[in-house]
Tab-separated table of C-alpha atoms and ligand atoms in Angstrom:
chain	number	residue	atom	x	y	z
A	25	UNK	CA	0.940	13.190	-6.953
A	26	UNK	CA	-1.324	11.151	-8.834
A	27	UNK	CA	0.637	10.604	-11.541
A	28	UNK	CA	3.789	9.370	-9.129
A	29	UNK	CA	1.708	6.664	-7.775
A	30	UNK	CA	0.670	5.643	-11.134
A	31	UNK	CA	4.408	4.635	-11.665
A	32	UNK	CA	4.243	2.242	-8.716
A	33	UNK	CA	1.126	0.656	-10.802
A	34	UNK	CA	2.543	0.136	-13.705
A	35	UNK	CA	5.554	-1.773	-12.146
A	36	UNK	CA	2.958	-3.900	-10.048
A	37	UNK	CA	1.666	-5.114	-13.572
A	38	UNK	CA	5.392	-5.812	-14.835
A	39	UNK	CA	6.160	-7.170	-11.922
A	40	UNK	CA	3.560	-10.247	-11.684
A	41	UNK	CA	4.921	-10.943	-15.190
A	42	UNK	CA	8.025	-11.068	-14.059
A	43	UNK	CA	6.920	-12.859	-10.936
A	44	UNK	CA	5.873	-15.629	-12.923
A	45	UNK	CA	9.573	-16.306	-14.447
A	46	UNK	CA	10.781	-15.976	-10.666
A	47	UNK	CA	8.365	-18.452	-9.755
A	48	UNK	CA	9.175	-21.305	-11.816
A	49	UNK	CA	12.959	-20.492	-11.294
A	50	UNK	CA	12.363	-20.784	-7.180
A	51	UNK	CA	10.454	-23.745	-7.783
A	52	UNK	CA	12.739	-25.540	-9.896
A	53	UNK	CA	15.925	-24.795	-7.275
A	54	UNK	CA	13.734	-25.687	-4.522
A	55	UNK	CA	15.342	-22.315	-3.321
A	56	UNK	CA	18.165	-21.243	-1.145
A	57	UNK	CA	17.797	-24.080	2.208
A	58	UNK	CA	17.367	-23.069	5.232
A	59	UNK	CA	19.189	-25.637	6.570
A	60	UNK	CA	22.474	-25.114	4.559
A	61	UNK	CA	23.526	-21.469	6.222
A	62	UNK	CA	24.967	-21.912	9.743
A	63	UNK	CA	28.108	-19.927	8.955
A	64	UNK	CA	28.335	-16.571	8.318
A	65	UNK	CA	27.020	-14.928	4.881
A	66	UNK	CA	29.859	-14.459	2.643
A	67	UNK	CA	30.244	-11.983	-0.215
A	68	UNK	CA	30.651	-12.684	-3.244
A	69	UNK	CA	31.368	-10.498	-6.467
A	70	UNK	CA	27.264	-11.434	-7.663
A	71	UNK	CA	26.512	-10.370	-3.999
A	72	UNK	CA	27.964	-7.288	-3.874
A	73	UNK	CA	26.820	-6.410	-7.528
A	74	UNK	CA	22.965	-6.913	-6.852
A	75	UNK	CA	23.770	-5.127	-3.325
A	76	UNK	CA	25.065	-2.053	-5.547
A	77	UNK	CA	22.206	-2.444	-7.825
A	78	UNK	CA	19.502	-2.343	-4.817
A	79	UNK	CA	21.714	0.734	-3.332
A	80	UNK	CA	20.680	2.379	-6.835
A	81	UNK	CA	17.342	1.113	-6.600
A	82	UNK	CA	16.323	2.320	-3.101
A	83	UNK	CA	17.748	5.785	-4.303
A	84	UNK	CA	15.185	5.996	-7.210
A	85	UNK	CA	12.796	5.113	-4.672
A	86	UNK	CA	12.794	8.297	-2.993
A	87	UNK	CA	13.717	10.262	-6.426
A	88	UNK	CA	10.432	9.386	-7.587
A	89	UNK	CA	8.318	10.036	-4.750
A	90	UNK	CA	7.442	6.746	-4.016
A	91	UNK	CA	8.838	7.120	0.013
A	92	UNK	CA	6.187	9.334	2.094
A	93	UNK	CA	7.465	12.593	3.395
A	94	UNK	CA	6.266	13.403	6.624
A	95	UNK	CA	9.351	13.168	9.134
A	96	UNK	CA	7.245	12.435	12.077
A	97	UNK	CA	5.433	9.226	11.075
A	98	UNK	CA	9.083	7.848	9.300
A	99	UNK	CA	10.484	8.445	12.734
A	100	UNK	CA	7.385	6.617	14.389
A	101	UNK	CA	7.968	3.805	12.183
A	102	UNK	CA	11.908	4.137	11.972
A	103	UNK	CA	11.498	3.830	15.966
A	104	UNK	CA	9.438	0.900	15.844
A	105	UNK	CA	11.768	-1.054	14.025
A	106	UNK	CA	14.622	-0.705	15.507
A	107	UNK	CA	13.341	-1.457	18.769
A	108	UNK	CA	12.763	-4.954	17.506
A	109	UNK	CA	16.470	-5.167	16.374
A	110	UNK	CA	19.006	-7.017	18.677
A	111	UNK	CA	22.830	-6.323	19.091
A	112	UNK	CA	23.679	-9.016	16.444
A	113	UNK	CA	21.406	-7.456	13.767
A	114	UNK	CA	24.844	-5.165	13.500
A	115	UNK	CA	25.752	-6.756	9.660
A	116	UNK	CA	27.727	-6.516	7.236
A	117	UNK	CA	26.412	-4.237	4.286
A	118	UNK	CA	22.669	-3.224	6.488
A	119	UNK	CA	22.034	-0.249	7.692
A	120	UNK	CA	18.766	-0.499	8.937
A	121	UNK	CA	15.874	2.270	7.952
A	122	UNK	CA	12.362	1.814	8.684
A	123	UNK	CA	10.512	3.970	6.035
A	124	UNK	CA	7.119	4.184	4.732
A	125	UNK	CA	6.202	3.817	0.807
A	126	UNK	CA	3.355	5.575	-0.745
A	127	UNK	CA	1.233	2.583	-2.002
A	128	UNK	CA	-2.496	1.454	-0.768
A	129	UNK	CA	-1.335	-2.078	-1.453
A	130	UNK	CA	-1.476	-3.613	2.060
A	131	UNK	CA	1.984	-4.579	2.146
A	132	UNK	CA	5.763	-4.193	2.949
A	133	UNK	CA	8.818	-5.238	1.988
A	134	UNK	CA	12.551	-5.468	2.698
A	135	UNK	CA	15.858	-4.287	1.053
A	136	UNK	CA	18.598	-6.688	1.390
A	137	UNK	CA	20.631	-3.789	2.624
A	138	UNK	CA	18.444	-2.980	5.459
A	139	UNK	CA	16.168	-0.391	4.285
A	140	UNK	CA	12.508	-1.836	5.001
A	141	UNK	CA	9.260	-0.026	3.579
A	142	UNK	CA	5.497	-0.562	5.390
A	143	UNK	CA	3.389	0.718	2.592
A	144	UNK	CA	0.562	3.791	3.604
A	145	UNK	CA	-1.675	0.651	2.249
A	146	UNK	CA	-1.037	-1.507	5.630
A	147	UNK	CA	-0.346	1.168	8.061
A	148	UNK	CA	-3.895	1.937	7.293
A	149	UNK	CA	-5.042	-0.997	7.151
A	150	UNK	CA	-3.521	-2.396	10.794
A	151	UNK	CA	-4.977	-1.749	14.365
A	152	UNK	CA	-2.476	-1.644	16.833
A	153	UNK	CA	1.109	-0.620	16.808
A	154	UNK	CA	2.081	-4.240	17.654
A	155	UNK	CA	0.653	-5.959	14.558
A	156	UNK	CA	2.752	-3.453	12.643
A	157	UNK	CA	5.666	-4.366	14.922
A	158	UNK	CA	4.652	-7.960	13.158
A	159	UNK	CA	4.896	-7.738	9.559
A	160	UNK	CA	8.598	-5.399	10.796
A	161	UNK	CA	9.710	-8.641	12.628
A	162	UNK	CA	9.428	-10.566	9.374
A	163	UNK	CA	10.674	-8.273	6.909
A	164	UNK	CA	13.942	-8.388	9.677
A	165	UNK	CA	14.370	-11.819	9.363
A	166	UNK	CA	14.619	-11.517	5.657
A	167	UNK	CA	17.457	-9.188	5.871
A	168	UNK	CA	19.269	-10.691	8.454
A	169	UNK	CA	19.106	-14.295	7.222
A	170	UNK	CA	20.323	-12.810	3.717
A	171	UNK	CA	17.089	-13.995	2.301
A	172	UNK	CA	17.124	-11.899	-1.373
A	173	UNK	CA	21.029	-12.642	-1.586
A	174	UNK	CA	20.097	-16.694	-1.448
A	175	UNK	CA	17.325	-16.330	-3.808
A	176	UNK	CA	18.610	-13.689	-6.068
A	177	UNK	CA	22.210	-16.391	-6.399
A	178	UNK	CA	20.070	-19.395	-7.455
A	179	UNK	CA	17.635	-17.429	-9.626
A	180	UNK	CA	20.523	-15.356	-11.354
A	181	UNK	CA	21.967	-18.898	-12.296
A	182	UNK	CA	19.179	-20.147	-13.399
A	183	UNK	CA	18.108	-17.430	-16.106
A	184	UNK	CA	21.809	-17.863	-17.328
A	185	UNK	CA	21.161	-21.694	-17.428
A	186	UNK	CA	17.755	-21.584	-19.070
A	187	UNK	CA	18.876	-18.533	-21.297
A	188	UNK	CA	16.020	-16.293	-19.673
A	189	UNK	CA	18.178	-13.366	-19.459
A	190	UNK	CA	16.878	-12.027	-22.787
A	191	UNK	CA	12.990	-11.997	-21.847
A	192	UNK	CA	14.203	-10.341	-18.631
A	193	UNK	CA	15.391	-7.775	-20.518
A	194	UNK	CA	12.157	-7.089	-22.679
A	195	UNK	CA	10.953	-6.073	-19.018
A	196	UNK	CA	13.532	-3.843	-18.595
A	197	UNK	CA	12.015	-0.289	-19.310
A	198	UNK	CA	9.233	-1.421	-16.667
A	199	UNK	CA	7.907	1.723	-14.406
A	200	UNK	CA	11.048	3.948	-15.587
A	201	UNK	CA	12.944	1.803	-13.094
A	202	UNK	CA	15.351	1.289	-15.819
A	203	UNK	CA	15.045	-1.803	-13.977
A	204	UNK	CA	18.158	-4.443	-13.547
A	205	UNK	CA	17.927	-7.768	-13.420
A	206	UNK	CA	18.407	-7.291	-9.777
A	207	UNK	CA	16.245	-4.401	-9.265
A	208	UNK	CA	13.474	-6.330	-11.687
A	209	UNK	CA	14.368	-9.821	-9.093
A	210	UNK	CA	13.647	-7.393	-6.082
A	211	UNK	CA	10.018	-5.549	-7.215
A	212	UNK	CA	9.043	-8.775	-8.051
A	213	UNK	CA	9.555	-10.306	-4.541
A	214	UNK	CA	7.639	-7.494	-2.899
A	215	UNK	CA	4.628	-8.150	-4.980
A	216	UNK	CA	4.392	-12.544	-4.792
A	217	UNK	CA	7.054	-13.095	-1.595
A	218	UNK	CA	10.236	-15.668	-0.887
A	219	UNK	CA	9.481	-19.231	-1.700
A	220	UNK	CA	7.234	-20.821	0.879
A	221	UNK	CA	10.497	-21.943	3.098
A	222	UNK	CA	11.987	-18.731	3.675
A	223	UNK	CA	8.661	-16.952	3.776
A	224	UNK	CA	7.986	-19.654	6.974
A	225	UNK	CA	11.486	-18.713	8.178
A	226	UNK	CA	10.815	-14.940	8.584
A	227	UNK	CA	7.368	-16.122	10.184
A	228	UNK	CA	8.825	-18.189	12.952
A	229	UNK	CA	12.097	-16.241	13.201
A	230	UNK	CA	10.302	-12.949	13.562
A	231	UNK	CA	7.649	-14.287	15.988
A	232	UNK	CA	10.409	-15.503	18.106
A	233	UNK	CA	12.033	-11.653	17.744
A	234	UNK	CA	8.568	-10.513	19.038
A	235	UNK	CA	8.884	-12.676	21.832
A	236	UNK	CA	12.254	-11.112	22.540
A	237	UNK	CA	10.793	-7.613	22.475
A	238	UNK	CA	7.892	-6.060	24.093
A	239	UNK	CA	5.381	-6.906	21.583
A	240	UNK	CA	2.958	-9.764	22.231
A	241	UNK	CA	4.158	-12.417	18.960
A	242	UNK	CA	0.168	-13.219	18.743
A	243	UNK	CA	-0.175	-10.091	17.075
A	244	UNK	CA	1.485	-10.864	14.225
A	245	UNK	CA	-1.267	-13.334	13.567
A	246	UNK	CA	-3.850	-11.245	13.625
A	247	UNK	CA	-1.659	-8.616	11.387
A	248	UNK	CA	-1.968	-11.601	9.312
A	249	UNK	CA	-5.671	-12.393	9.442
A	250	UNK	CA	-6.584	-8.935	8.964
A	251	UNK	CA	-4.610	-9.087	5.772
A	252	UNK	CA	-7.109	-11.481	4.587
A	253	UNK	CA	-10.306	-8.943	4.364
A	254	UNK	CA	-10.983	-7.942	0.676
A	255	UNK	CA	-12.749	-4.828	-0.060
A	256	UNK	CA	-12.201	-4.774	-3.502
A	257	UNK	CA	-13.208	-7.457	-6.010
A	258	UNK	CA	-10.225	-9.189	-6.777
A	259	UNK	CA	-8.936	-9.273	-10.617
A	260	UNK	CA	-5.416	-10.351	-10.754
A	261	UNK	CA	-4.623	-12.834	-8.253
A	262	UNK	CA	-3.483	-11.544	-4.543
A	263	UNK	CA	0.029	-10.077	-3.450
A	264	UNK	CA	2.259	-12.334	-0.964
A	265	UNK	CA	0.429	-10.800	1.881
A	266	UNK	CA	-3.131	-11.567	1.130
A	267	UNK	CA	-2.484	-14.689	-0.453
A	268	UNK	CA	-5.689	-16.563	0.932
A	269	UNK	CA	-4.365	-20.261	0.961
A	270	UNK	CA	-0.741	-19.041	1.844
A	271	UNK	CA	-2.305	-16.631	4.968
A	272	UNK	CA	-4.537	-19.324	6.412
A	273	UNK	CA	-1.329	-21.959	6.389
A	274	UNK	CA	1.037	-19.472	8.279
A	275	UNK	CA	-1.684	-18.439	10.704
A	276	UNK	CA	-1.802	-22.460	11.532
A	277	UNK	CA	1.784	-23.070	12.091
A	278	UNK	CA	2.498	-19.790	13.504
A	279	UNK	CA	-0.714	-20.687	16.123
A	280	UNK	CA	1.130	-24.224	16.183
A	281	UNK	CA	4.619	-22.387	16.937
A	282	UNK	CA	2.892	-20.090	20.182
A	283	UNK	CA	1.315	-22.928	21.994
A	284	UNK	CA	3.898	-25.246	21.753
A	285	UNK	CA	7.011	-23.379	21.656
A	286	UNK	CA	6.592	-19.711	22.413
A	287	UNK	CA	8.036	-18.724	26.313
A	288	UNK	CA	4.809	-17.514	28.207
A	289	UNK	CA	4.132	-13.728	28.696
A	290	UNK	CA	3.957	-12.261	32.030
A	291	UNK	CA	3.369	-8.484	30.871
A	292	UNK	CA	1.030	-7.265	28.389
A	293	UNK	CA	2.164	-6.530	24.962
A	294	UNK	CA	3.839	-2.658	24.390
A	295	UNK	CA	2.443	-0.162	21.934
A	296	UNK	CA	0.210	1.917	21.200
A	297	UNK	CA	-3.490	1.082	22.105
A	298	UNK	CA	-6.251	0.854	19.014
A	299	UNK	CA	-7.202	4.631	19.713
A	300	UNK	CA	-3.794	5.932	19.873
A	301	UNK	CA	-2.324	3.850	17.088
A	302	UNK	CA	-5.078	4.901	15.103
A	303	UNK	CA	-5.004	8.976	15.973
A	304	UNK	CA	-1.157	8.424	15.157
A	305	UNK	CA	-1.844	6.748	11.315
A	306	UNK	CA	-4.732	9.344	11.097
A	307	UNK	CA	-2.675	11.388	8.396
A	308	UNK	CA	-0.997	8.886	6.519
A	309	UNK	CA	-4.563	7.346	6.282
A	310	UNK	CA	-5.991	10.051	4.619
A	311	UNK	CA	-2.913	10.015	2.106
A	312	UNK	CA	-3.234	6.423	1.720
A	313	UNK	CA	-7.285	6.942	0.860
A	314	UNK	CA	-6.181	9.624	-1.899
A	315	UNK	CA	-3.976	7.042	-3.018
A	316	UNK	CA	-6.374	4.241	-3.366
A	317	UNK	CA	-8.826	6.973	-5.081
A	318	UNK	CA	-6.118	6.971	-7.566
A	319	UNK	CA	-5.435	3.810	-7.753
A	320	UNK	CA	-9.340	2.773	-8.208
A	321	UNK	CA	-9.894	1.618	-5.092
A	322	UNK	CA	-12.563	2.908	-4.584
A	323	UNK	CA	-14.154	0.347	-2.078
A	324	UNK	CA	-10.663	0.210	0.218
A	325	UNK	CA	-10.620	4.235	0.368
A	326	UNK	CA	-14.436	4.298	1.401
A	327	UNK	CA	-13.941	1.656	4.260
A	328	UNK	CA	-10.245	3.218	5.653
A	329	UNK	CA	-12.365	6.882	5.534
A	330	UNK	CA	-15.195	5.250	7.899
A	331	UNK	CA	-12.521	3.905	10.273
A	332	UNK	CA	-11.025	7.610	10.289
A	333	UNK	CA	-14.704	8.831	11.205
A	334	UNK	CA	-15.129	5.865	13.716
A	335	UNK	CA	-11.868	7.053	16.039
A	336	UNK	CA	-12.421	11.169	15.257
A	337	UNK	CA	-15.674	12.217	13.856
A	338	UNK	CA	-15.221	15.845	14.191
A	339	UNK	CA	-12.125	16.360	12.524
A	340	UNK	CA	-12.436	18.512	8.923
A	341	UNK	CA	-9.645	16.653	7.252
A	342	UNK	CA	-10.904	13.508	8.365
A	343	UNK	CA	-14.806	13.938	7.135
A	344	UNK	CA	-13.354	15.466	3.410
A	345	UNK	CA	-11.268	12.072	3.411
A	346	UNK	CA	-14.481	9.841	3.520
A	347	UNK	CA	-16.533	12.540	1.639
A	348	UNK	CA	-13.853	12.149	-1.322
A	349	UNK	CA	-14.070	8.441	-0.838
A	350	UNK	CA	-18.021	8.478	-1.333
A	351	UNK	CA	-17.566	10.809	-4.743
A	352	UNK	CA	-14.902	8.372	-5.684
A	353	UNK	CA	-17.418	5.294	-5.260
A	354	UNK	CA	-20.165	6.961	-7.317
A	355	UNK	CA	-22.285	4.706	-8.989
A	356	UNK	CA	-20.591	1.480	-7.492
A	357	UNK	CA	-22.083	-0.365	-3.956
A	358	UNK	CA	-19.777	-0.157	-0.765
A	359	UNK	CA	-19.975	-4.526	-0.233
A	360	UNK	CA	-19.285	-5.931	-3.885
A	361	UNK	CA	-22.536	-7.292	-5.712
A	362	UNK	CA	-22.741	-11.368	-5.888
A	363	UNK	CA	-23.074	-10.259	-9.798
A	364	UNK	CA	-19.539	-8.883	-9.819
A	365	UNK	CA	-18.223	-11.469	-7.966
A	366	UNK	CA	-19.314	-14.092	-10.009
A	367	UNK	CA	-17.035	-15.487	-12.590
A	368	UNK	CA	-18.769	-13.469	-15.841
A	369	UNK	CA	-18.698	-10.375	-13.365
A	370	UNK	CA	-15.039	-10.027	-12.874
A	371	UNK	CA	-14.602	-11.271	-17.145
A	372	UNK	CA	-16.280	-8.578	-17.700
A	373	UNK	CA	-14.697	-5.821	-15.594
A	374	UNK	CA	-11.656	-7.356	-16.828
A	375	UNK	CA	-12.307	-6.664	-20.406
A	376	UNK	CA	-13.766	-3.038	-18.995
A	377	UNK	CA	-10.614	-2.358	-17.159
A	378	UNK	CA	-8.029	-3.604	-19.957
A	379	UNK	CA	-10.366	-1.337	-22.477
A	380	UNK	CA	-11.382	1.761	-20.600
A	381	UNK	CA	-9.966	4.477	-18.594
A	382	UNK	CA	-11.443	5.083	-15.165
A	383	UNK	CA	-13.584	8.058	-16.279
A	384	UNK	CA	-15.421	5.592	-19.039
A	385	UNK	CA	-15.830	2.975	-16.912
A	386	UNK	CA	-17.461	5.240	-14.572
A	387	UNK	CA	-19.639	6.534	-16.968
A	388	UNK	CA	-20.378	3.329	-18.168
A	389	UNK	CA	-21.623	2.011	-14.443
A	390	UNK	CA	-23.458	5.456	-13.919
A	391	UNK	CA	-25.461	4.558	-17.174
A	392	UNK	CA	-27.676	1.880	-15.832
A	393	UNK	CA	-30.233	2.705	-13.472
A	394	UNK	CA	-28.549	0.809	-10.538
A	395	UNK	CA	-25.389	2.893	-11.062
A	396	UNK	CA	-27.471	5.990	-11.164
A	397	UNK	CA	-29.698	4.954	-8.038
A	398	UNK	CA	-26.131	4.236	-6.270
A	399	UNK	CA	-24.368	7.610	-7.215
A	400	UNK	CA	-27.393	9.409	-6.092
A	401	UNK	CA	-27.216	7.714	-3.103
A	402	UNK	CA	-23.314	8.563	-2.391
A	403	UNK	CA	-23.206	11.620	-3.620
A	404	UNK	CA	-25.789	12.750	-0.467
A	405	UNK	CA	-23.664	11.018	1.403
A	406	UNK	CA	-20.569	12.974	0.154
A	407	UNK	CA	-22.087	15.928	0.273
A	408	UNK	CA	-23.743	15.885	3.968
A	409	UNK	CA	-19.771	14.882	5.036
A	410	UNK	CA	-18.020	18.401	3.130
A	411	UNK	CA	-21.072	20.103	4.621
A	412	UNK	CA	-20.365	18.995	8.125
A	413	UNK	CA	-16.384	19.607	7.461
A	414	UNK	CA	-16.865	23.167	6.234
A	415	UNK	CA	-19.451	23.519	9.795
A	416	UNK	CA	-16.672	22.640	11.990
A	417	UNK	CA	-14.170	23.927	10.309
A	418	UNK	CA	-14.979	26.811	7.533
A	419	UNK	CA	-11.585	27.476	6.443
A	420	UNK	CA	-11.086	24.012	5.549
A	421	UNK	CA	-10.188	24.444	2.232
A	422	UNK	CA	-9.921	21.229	1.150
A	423	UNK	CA	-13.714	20.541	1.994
A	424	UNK	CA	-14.678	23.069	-0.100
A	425	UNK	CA	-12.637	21.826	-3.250
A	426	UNK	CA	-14.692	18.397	-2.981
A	427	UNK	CA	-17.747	20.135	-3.093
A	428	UNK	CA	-16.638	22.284	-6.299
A	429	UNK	CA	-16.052	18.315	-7.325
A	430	UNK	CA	-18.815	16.682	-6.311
A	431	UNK	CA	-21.429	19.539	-7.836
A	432	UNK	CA	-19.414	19.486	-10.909
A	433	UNK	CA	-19.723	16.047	-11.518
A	434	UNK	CA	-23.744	16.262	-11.101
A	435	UNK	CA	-23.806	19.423	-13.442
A	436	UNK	CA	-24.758	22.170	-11.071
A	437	UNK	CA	-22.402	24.844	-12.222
A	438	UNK	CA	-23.142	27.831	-10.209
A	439	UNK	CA	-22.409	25.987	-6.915
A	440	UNK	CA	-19.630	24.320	-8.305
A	441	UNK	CA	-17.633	27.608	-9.295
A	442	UNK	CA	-19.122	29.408	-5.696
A	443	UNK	CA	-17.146	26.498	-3.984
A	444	UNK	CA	-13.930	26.134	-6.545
A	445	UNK	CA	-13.638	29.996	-5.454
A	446	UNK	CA	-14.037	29.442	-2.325
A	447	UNK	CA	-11.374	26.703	-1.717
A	448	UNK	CA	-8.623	29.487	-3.549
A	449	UNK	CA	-9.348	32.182	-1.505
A	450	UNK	CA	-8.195	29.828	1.534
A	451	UNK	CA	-5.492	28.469	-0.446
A	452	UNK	CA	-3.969	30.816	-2.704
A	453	UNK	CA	-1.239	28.782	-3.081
A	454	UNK	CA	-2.877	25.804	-4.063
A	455	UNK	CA	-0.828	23.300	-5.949
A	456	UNK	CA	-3.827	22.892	-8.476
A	457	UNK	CA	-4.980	26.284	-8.188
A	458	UNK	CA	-4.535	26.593	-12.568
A	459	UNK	CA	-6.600	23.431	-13.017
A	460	UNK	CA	-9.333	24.798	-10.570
A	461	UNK	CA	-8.966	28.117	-12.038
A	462	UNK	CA	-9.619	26.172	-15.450
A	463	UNK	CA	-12.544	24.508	-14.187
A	464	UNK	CA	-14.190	27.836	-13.071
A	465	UNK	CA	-13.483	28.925	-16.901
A	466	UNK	CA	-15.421	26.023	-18.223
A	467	UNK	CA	-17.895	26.001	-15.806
A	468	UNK	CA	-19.144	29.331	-16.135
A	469	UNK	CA	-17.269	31.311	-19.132
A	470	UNK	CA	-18.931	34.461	-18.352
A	471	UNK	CA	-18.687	34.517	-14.740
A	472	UNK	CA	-15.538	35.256	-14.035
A	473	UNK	CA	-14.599	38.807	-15.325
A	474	UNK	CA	-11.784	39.350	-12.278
A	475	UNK	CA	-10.050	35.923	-12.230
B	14	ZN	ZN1	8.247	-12.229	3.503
């Protein structure tokens, strides 16, 4: 699994590169206007080649692994979306599917031919089912409004113009996307967004789609302003969504838009309520916090695992998730120091990141005594949360694998391999059951005559 989501990293890092080219291509059209589509959206032969192109994309989306397999939340989310959808949103070359992509990013992001991901990242990371319905309403608005068509036709002719066709194509390999030009056009635009005058038309056309529908629009806004909380110290400049100076703009006209414009509500908005919204992401949250693990986000997984322990603290799978999260955080702080903040902080975990794996640069924090003061400090932490998990629940089995983890890491073999045991006999079938089983070898050569 790891190893899948590593795929949608390494595009990320393509894609701001390629982001950048976008950029100053949107910038220098001024983009598609807004104001110049009152007729219909016509297809032409560039149209309906990108379309084919993000057909073949949005396959290898799901060949990879990269869409999250668990039918009941897809339909929760699939159902969500379409109740936002009007007759008229019946268009040409959509056909609208509300899935949700395995990423901890907090973000989301539309297809042109109606297929519209939520990543695990921000249904974690929202509160109630209507600020979800919120970041839907906008991703609608850029399909409907043919938002990636518009940009995609005055980008494509400017790379021919400006002969940038050829570094395009040095990208090509990127995440074994085999990427296209189009598909390369479209992972950038989920990473840095629309220019900033479609990007305000899905804001104010989706808020007025909220209005339509159950939801109250005002939680879009705070979907947005809860976008803007960092956990993690940030290295590489923010994603559309929790773009600081872009967020705090649309949160002002979109405040602008409801007090002037919006009808007012009689009823109070649909969805699910904070504790059932929450009890509902519960699972994908604990994916999403494996992802982050993987991912290195440490700080994010820790966080989403004490929000799981807020709304159900006597759930197993729900403890192991935040017990993972604390071995994960080891020798690092759970708020970011002012040190690694600062400007020399982040140069140098910059230069740590580009020049170790995760594994060294762990070691290398657990080497001061800070680090080591820290990890000694999680680790307890970790380890009264398994302890707890395995109490209410002692077939747990995943429980039990963290603690084979979390003693291994501090060196105490025996209960390492008493607990790496103990997590196979509950789950024979364990996925990683020869890895563990190679562990236990390593751990404790001798010990394991019958295994
Ligand atoms: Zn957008």
């Amino acid at each position: 699994m790891p190893g899948v989501f590593h795929h949608a990293l390494i595009n990320r890092h393509a894609c701001l590169r390629v982001a950048q080219a976008l950029l100053l291509c949107l910038c220098l059209t001024g983009a598609a206007s807004a104001q110049a589509r009152v007729e219909p959206f016509r297809f032409g032969e560039v149209d309906l080649e990108f379309l084919d192109q993000i057909k073949q994309l949005d396959k290898k989306f799901e060949d990879q692994g990269l869409v999250y397999r668990e039918p009941e939340l897809n339909a929760y989310v699939d159902r969500l979306g379409r109740s936002l959808l009007k007759p008229e949103d019946q268009l040409e070359n959509v056909t609208w599917r509300f899935r949700v992509f395995r990423d901890p990013a907090v973000n989301a992001f539309a297809l042109p031919n109606g297929s519209i991901y939520v990543f695990t990242g921000l249904l974690a990371r929202m509160e109630t089912e209507a600020q979800v319905a919120g970041v839907l309403a906008h991703e609608i608005i850029h399909v409907r409004n043919r938002h990636s068509y518009l940009s995609y036709r005055s980008y494509r002719k400017k790379m021919l113009t400006i002969n940038l066709l050829s570094i395009a194509g040095a990208y090509s390999g990127m995440g074994g996307f085999g990427a296209s030009l189009a598909a390369q056009f479209m992972l950038a635009i989920s990473v840095v967004g629309y220019s900033r005058e479609l990007e305000k038309e899905a804001d104010l056309d989706g808020a007025q789609l909220m209005t339509a529908s159950p939801y109250d629009p005002k939680a879009m806004i705070i979907a947005f302003e809860s976008m803007q909380q960092k956990y993690e110290v940030d290295l590489d400049g923010e994603p559309f969504y929790g773009d600081h100076p872009k967020t705090k703009d649309r949160i002002a006209y979109l405040n602008e838009w409801l007090s002037k414009s919006a009808p007012r509500r009689e009823t109070p908005s649909a969805g699910l309520s904070k504790e059932d919204y929450q009890k509902n992401v519960a699972g994908v949250t604990r994916h999403d916090i494996e992802l982050a693990i993987d991912a290195g986000l440490y700080r994010t997984a820790t966080t989403l695992g004490k929000r799981l322990i807020e709304s159900q603290p006597e759930l197993a799978a729900n403890l192991t998730a935040l017990a993972d999260a604390y071995t994960a955080l080891g020798p690092r702080s759970l708020e970011p120091t002012a040190e690694e903040k600062s400007g020399q902080g982040k140069r140098e975990a910059r230069k740590r990141r580009s020049k170790l794996t995760l594994q060294e640069e762990e070691r290398t924090l657990a080497a001061t005594a800070a680090g080591q003061e820290r990890q000694k400090i999680n680790f307890a932490e970790a380890e009264k949360l398994y302890r707890r998990a395995t109490e209410l629940e002692p077939n747990y089995a995943l429980a039990w694998r963290g603690l084979g983890e979390l003693f291994e890491k501090q060196k105490q073999s025996q209960p390492s391999v008493e607990a790496y045991r103990k997590y196979l006999e509950l789950q024979p079938a364990a996925m990683d059951r020869l890895m563990i089983m190679r562990r236990i070898k390593t751990l404790e050569p001798q010990a394991a005559p019958n295994r």
